[in-house]
Coordinates of C-alpha atoms in Angstrom, one line a residue:
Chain M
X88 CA 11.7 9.7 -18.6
X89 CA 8.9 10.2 -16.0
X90 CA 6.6 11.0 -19.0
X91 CA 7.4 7.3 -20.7
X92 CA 6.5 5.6 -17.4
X93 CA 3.5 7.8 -16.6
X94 CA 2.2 6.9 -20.2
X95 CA 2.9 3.1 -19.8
X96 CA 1.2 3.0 -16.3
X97 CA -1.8 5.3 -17.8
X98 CA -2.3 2.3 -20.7
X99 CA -2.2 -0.3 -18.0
X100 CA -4.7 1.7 -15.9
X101 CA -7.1 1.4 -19.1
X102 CA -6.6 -1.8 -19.9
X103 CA -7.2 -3.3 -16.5
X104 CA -10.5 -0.7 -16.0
X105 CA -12.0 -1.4 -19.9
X106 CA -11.8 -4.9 -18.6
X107 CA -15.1 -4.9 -16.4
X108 CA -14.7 -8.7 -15.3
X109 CA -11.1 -8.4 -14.7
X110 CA -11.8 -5.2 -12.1
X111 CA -14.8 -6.8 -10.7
X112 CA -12.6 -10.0 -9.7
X113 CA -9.6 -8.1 -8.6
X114 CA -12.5 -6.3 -5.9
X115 CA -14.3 -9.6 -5.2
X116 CA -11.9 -12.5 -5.1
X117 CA -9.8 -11.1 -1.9
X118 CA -13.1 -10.2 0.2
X119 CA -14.1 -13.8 -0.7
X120 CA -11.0 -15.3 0.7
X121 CA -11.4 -12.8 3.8
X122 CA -14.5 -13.9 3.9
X123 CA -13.7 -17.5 3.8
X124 CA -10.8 -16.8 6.5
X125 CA -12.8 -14.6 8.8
X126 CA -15.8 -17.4 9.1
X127 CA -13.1 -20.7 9.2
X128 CA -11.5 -19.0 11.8
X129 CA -14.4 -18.5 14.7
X130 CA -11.4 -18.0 17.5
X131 CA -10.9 -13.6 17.5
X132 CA -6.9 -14.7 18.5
X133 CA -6.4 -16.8 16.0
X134 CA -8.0 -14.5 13.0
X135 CA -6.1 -11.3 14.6
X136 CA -2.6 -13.5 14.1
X137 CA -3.7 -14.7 10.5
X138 CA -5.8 -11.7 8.8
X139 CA -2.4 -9.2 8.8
X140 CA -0.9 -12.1 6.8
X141 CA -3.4 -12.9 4.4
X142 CA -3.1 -9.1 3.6
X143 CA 0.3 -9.6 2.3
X144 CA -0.3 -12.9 1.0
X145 CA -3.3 -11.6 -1.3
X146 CA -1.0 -8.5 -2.3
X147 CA 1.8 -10.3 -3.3
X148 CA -0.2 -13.3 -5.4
X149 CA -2.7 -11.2 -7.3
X150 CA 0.5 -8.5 -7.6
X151 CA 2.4 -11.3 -9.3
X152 CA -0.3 -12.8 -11.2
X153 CA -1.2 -10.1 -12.9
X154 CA 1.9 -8.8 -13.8
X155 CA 2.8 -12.1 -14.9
X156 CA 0.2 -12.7 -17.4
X157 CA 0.2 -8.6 -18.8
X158 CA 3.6 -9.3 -19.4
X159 CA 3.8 -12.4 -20.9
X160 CA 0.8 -11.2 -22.8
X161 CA 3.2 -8.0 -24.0
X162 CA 5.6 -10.3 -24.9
X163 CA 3.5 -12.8 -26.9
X164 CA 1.3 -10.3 -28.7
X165 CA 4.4 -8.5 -30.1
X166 CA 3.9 -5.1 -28.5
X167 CA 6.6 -5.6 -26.3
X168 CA 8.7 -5.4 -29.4
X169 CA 7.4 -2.3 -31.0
X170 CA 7.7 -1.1 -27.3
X171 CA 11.2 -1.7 -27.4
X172 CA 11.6 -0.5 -30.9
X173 CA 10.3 2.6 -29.8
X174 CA 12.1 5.8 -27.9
X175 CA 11.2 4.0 -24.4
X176 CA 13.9 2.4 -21.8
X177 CA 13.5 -0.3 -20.2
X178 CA 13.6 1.2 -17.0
X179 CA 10.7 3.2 -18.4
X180 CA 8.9 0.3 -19.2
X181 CA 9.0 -1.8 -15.5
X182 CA 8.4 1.8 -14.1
X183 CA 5.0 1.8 -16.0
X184 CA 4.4 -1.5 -15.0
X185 CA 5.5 -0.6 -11.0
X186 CA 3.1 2.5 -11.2
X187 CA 0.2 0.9 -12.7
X188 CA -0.1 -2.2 -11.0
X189 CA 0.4 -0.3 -7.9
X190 CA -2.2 1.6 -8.2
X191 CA -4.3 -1.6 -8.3
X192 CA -2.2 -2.7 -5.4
X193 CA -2.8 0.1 -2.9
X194 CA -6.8 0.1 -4.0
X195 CA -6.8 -3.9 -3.4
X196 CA -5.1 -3.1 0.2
X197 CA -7.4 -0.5 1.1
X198 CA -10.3 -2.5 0.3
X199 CA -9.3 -5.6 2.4
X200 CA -7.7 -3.4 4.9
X201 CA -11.5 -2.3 5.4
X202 CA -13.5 -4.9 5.3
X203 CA -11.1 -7.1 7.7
X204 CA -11.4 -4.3 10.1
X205 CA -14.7 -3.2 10.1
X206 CA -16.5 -6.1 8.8
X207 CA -14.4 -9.1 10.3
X208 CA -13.4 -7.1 13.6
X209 CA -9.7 -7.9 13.5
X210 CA -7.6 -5.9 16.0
X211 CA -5.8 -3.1 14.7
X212 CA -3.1 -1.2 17.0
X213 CA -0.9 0.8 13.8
X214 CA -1.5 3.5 11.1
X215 CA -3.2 3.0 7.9
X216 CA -0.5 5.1 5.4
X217 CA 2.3 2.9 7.3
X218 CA 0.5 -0.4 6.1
X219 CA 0.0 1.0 2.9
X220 CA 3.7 1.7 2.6
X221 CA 4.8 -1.3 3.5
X222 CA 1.9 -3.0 1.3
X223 CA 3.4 -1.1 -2.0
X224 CA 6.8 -2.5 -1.1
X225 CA 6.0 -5.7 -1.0
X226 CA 3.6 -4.7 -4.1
X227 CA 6.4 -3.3 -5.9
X228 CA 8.1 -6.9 -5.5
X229 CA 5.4 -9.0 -6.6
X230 CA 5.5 -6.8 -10.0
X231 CA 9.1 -7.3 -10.5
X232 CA 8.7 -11.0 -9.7
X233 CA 6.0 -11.2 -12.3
X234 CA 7.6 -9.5 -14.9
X235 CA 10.9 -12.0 -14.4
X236 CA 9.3 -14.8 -14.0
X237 CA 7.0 -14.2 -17.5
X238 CA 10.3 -14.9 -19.1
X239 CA 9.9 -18.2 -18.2
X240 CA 6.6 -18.7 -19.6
X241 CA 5.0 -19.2 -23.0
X242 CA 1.5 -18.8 -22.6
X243 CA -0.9 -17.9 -19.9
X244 CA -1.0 -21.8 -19.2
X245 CA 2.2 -21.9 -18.2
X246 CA 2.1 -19.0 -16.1
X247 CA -0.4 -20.2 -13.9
X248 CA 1.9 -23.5 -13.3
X249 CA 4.2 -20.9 -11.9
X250 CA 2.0 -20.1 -9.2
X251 CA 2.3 -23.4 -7.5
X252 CA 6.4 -23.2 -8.3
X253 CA 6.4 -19.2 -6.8
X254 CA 4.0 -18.3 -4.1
X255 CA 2.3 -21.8 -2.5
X256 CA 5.8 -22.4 -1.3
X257 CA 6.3 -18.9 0.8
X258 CA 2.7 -18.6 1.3
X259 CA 2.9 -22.6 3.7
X260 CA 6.3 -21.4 4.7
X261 CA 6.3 -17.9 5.9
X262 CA 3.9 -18.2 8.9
X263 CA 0.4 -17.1 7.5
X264 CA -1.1 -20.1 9.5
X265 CA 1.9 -21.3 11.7
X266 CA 4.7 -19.4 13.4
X267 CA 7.9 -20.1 11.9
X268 CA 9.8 -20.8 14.7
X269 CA 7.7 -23.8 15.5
X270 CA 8.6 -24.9 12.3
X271 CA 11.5 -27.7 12.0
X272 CA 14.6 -26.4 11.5
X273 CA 15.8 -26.7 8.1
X274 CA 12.2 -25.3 6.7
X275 CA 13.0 -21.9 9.5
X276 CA 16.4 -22.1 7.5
X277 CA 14.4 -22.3 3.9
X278 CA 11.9 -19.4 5.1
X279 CA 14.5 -17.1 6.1
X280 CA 15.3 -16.8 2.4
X281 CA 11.6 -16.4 1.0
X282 CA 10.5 -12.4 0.9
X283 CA 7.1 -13.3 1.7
X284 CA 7.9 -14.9 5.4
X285 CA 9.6 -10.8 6.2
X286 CA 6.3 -9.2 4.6
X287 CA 4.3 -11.7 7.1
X288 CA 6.4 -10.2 10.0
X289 CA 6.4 -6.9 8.6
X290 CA 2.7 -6.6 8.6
X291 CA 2.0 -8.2 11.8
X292 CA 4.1 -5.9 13.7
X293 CA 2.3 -2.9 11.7
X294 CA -0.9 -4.2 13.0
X295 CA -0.7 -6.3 15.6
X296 CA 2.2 -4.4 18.0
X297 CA 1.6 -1.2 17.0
X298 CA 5.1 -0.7 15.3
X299 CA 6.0 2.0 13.3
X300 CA 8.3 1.3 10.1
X301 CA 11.6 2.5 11.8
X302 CA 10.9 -1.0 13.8
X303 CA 10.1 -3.0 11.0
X304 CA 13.8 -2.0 9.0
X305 CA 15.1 -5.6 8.8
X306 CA 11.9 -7.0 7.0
X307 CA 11.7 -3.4 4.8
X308 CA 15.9 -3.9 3.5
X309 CA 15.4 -7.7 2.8
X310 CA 11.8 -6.9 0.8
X311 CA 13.6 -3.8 -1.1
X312 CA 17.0 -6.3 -1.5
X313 CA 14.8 -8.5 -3.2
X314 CA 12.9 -6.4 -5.3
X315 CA 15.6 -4.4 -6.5
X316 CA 17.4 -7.8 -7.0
X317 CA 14.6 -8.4 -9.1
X318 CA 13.9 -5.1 -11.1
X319 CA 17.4 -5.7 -12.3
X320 CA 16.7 -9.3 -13.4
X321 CA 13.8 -8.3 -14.9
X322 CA 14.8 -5.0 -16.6
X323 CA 18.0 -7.6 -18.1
X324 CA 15.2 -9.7 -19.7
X325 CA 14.5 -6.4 -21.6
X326 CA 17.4 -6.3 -24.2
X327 CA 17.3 -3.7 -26.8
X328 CA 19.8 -4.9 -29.6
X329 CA 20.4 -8.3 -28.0
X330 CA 22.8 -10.3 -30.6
X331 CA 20.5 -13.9 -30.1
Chain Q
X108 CA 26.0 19.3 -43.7
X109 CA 22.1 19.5 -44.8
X110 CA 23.8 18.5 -48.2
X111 CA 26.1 15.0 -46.7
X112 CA 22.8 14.2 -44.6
X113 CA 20.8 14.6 -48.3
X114 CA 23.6 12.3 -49.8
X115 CA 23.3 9.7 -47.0
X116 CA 21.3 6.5 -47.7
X117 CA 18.4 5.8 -45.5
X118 CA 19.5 2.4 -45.1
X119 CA 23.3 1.2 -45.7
X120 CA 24.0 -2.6 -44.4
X121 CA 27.8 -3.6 -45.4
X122 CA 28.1 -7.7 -45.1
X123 CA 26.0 -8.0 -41.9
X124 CA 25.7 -11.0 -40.2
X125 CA 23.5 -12.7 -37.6
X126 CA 22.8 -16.7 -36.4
X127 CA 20.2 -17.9 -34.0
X128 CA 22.8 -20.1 -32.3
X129 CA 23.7 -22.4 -35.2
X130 CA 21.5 -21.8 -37.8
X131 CA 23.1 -18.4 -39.6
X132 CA 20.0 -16.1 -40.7
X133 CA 21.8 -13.1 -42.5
X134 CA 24.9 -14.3 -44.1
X135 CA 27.2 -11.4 -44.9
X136 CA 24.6 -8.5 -46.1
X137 CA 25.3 -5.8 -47.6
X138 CA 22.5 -3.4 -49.2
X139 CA 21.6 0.3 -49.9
X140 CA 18.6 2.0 -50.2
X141 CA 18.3 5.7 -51.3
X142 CA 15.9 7.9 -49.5
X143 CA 12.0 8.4 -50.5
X144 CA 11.2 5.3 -52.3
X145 CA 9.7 2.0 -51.3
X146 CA 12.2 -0.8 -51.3
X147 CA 10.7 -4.6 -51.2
X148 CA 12.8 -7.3 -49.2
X149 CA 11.1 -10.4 -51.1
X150 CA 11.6 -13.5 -50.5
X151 CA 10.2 -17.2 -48.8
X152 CA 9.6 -18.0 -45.5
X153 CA 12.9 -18.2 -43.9
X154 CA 14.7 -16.2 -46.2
X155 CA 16.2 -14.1 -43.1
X156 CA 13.4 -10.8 -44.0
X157 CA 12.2 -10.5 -40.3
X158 CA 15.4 -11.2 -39.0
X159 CA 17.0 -8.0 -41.2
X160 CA 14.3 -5.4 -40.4
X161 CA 14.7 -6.4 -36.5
X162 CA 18.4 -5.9 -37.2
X163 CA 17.4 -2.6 -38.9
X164 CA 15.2 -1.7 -36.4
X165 CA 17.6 -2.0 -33.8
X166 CA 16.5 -5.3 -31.9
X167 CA 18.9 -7.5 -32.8
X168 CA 22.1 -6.8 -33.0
X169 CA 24.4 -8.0 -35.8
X170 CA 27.1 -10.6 -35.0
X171 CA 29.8 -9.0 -37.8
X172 CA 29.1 -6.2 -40.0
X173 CA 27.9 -3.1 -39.9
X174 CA 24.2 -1.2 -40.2
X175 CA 23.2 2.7 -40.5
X176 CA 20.2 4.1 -40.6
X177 CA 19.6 7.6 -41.6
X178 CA 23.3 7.4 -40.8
X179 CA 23.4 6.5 -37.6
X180 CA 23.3 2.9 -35.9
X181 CA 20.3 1.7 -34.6
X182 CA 19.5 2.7 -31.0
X183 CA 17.1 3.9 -28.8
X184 CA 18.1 7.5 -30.3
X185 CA 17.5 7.0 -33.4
X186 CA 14.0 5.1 -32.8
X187 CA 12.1 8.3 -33.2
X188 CA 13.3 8.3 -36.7
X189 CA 11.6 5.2 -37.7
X190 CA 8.5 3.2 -37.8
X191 CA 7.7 -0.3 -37.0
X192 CA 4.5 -2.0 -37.9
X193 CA 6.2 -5.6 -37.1
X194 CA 4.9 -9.3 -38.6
X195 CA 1.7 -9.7 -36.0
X196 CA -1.0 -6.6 -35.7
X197 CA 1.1 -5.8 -32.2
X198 CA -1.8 -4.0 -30.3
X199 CA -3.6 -3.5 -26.9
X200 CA -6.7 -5.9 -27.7
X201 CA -8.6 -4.3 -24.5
X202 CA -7.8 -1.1 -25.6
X203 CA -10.3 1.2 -28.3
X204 CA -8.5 1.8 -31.9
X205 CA -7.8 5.8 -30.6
X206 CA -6.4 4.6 -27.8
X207 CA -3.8 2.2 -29.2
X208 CA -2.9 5.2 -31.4
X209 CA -2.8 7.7 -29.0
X210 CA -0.7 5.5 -27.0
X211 CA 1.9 5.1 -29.1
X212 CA 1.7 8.4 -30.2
X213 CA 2.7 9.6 -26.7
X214 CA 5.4 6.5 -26.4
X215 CA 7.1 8.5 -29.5
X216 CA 7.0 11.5 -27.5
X217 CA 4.2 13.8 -29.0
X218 CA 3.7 15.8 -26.1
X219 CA 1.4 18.6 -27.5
X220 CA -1.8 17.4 -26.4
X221 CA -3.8 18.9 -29.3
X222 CA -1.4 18.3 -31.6
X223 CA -1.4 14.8 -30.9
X224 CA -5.1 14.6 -30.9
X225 CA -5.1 16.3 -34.6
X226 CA -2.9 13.5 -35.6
X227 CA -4.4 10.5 -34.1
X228 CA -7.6 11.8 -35.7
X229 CA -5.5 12.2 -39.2
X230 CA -4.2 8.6 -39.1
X231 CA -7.4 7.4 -38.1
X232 CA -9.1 8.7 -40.8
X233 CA -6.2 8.0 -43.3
X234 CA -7.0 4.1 -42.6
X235 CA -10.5 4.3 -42.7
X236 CA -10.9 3.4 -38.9
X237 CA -12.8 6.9 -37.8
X238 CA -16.4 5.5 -37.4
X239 CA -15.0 2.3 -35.3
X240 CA -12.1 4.4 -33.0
X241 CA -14.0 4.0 -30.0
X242 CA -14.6 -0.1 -30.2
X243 CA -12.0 -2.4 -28.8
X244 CA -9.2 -3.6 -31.2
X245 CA -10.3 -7.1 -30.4
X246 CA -13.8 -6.8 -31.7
X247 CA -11.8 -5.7 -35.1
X248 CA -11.5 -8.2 -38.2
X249 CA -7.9 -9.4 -39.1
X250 CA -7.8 -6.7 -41.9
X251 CA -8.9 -3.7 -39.5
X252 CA -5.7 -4.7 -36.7
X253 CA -3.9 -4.4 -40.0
X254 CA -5.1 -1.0 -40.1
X255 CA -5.0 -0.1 -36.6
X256 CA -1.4 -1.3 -36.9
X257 CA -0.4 0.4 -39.8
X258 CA -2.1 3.8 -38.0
X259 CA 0.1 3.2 -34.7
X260 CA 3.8 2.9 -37.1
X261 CA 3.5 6.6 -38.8
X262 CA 1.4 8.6 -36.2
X263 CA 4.7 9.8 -35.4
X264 CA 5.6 10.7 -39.1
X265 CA 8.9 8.9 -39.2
X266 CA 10.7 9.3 -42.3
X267 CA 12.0 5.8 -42.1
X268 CA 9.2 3.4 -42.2
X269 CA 9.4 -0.7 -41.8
X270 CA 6.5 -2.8 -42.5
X271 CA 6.9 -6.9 -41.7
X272 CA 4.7 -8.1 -44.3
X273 CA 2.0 -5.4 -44.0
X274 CA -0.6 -7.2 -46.2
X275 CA -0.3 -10.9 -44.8
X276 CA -4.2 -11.7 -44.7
X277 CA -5.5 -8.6 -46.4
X278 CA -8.4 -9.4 -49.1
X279 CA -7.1 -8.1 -52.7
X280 CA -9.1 -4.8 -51.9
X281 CA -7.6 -3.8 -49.1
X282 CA -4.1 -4.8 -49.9
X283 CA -4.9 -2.2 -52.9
X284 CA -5.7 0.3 -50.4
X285 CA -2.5 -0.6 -48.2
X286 CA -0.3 -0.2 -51.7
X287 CA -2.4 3.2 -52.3
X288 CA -1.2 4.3 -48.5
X289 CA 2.4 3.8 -49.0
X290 CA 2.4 5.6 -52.3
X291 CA 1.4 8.3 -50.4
X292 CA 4.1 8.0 -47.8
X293 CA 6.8 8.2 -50.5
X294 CA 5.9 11.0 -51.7
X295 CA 6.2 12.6 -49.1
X296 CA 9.9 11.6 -48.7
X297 CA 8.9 8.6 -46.5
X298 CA 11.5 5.8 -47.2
X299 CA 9.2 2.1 -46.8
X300 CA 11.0 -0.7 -46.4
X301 CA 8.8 -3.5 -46.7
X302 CA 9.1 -7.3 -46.2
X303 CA 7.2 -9.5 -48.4
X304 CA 7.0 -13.0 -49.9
X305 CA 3.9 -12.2 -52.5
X306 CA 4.5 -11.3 -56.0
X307 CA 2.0 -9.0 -56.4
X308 CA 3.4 -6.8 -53.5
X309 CA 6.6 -6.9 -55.3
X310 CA 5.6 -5.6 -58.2
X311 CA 4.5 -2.0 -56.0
X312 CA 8.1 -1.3 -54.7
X313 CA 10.1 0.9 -56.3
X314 CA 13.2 -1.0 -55.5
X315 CA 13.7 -4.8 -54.9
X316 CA 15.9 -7.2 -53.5
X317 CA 15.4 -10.8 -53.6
X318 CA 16.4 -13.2 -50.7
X319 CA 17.5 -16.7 -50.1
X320 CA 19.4 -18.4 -46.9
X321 CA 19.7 -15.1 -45.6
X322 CA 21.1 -13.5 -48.5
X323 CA 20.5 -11.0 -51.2
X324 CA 20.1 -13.1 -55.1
X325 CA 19.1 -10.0 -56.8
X326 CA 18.4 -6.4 -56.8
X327 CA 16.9 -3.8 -58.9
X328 CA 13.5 -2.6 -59.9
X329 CA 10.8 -4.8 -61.1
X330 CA 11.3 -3.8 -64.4
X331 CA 15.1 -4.9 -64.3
X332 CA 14.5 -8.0 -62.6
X333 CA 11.9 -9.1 -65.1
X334 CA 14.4 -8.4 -68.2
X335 CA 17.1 -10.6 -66.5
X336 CA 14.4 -13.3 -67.5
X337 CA 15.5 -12.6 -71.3
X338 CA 11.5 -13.4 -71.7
X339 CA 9.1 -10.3 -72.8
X340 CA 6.0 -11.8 -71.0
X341 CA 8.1 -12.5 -67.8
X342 CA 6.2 -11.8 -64.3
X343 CA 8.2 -11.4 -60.9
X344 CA 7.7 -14.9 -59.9
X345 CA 9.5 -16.0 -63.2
X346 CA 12.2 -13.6 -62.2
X347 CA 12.5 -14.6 -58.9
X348 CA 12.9 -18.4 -59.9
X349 CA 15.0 -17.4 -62.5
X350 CA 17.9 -16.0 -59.9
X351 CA 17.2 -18.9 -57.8
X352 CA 18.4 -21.4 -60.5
X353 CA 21.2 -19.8 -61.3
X354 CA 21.8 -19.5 -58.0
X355 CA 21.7 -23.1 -58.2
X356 CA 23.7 -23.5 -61.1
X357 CA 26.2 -21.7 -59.9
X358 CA 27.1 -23.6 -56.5

């Protein structure tokens, strides 16, 4: 089994790398927004409380797009069929997809993580391999979001649309510019049910209390909840011998 | 046992049945084909061809009626056994031809690393690809993803083989070459089945059904389809039009 999904994420890894614009934009379009957020921003406070968030913001969006459009792309090309002609599971296949992309995921992270530190000067008070952990958690999310959500797609046009639909919502709602309990009531109610608002929290209190990720457990269940809420939606939208 | 497995058909569908909601693609099916010979599913668009070799194949499942393959039913354990080089070429466009291959040679579990490499090279060179394996499938022409496709369904050597019209596109040249492939592949005790709606692809196959509104109208070798014509200078296309009016008649 582990050889399937080690083989999957391996062709992913070349596809995304033979792709020399692709890997230049997934480097160069988070520094830019960092970039853009570290100069709008000239108060230190105010970037120290939103830089942790953009961090998971960028993860999950670029995580989700992504996977998104691979996926719908497997599925519209036809290989997704011979894939699932072929020896391979399902589970095989969204754990090739997981490991790939996460790979992408972790360098992305690292990267940002970086340059928001040593170039931007945002505080920092927790570990790096803890923020990475909790960054491939809400990684492994965005995957399993894209892959469920290509379902709903056609084309790569219409997967963008979702972006809008999927992520503008959590990414206004789950504090990355305002806290969410200074929020009215019934949109605190609507964030506590979007993953990205406990990835916002998560992070901050990795890097901005100094918490370890025995504090953070509530935001770490809810994320994994979801994504495993999701890898099961998504791994249903695989059927092998479906009768329609 | 060797001798019941030798007896079994490589493909046995007894009145299989499938709809996409209301419209009813495969109406009550039932067909055999005998191992190590290249058996033509021909028929127009919409005759219900793809929808029967993604039944055979194991993708869709059928709504009545039942379908073997090598003797077993289609499942992810039996997919080692067959080959699938489905309607569109069905590749990695970013990725070189070697690499599409190689991929699915290791997705069909050929571990040994220089084994696998001996192959890929084999199959490579078998459809002419060897000087281009390093360029990327989408710099390719329409014919050569044919190829590339064709490379990436019997790297595996499956001795069940499905080909969703293999030669859709293909200049009269290369479809030769295609036809000249497949020979090969029977005889070495490959079993083909291939989808079709040209004549001229029809007239390669061993064996031949025809279809229509996702059933079978005729089968039987070219030869004995041509006859049922009653006219000596009858081609498949007469033969085909033939069963279809009496068809016709007959409801």
């Amino acid at each position: 089994m582990f050889n399937q999904i080690f083989t999957i994420a391996n062709r992913i890894i070349y596809q995304l790398i033979r792709d020399r614009r692709t890997m230049v934009l997934l480097v160069a379009v988070p520094l830019v927004i960092a970039s853009i957020v570290g100069v709008s921003i000239p108060e230190k406070q105010m970037l120290d409380y939103i830089a942790p968030a953009v961090l998971a913001v960028l993860i999950l969006f670029f995580g989700f797009l992504l996977t998104g459009i691979s996926f719908l792309r497997e599925r519209s090309q036809g290989t997704l069929e011979r894939l699932m002609a072929s020896p391979v599971s399902k589970l095989d296949i969204v754990g090739g997809y997981l490991l790939g992309f996460l790979l992408f995921a972790v360098l992305q992270t690292m990267i940002l993580f970086f340059y928001l530190i040593y170039v931007l000067n945002v505080s920092f008070h927790g570990e790096l391999w803890q923020i990475i952990v909790f960054e491939i958690i809400i990684g492994i999310l965005a995957v399993c979001l894209g892959i469920f959500i290509s379902v709903f797609a056609r084309n790569e046009f219409q997967m963008v649309q979702f972006i809008p639909l999927i992520i503008l919502p959590q990414m206004f709602l789950c504090g990355l510019l305002w806290p969410v309990e200074q929020m009215p009531e019934y949109l605190q109610w609507i964030a506590r049910f979007l993953p990205l608002t406990y990835g916002v929290d998560g992070i901050r209190a990795l890097m901005l209390q100094g918490q370890g990720l025995l504090d953070i457990g509530k935001e770490i269940g809810v994320l994994a909840g979801y994504a495993a809420g999701l890898m099961i939606l998504a791994s249903l939208t695989l059927r092998r011998g479906a009768s329609a | 046992m060797a001798k019941r497995q030798a007896a079994t058909a490589a493909v046995e569908v007894d009145k299989a049945s499938f709809s996409y909601k209301n419209i009813k693609a495969i109406d009550e099916l039932t067909l055999q084909v005998p191992r190590g010979i290249s058996f033509g599913l021909l028929g127009p668009n919409g005759a219900g061809k793809t929808t029967l070799i993604r039944m055979l194949v194991g993708l869709l499942k059928p709504k009545s009626g039942s379908i073997r393959i090598l003797g077993q039913t289609p499942s992810r354990q039996t997919a080692h056994l067959i080959g699938y080089m489905p309607q569109l070429p069905s590749l990695y466009t970013e990725l070189s031809v070697i690499q599409n291959v190689n991929f699915f040679a290791r997705v069909y579990q050929m571990n040994d690393k220089r084994q696998r490499a001996k192959r890929v090279e084999e199959v490579i060179r078998l459809v002419d690809l060897w000087q281009r394996r390093q360029d990327s499938v989408m710099k390719l022409s329409g014919g050569m993803k044919q190829r590339v496709s064709l490379a990436c369904a019997i790297v595996h050597q499956p001795p069940l083989l499905f080909l969703d019209e293999p030669t859709v596109g293909l200049d009269p040249e290369l479809r030769f070459t295609f036809w000249e492939h497949f020979a090969d592949l029977t005889h070495q005790g490959t079993t083909l089945i291939v989808s079709s709606h040209t004549m001229d692809d029809a007239a390669h196959c061993d064996r031949l059904i025809f279809m229509r509104g996702g059933g079978v109208i005729a089968q039987g070798t070219p030869n004995e389809l041509r006859k049922a014509t009653g006219k000596a200078d009858a081609n498949l296309e007469d033969a085909f039009l033939y069963y279809i009016h009496r068809e016709d008649k007959s409801v």
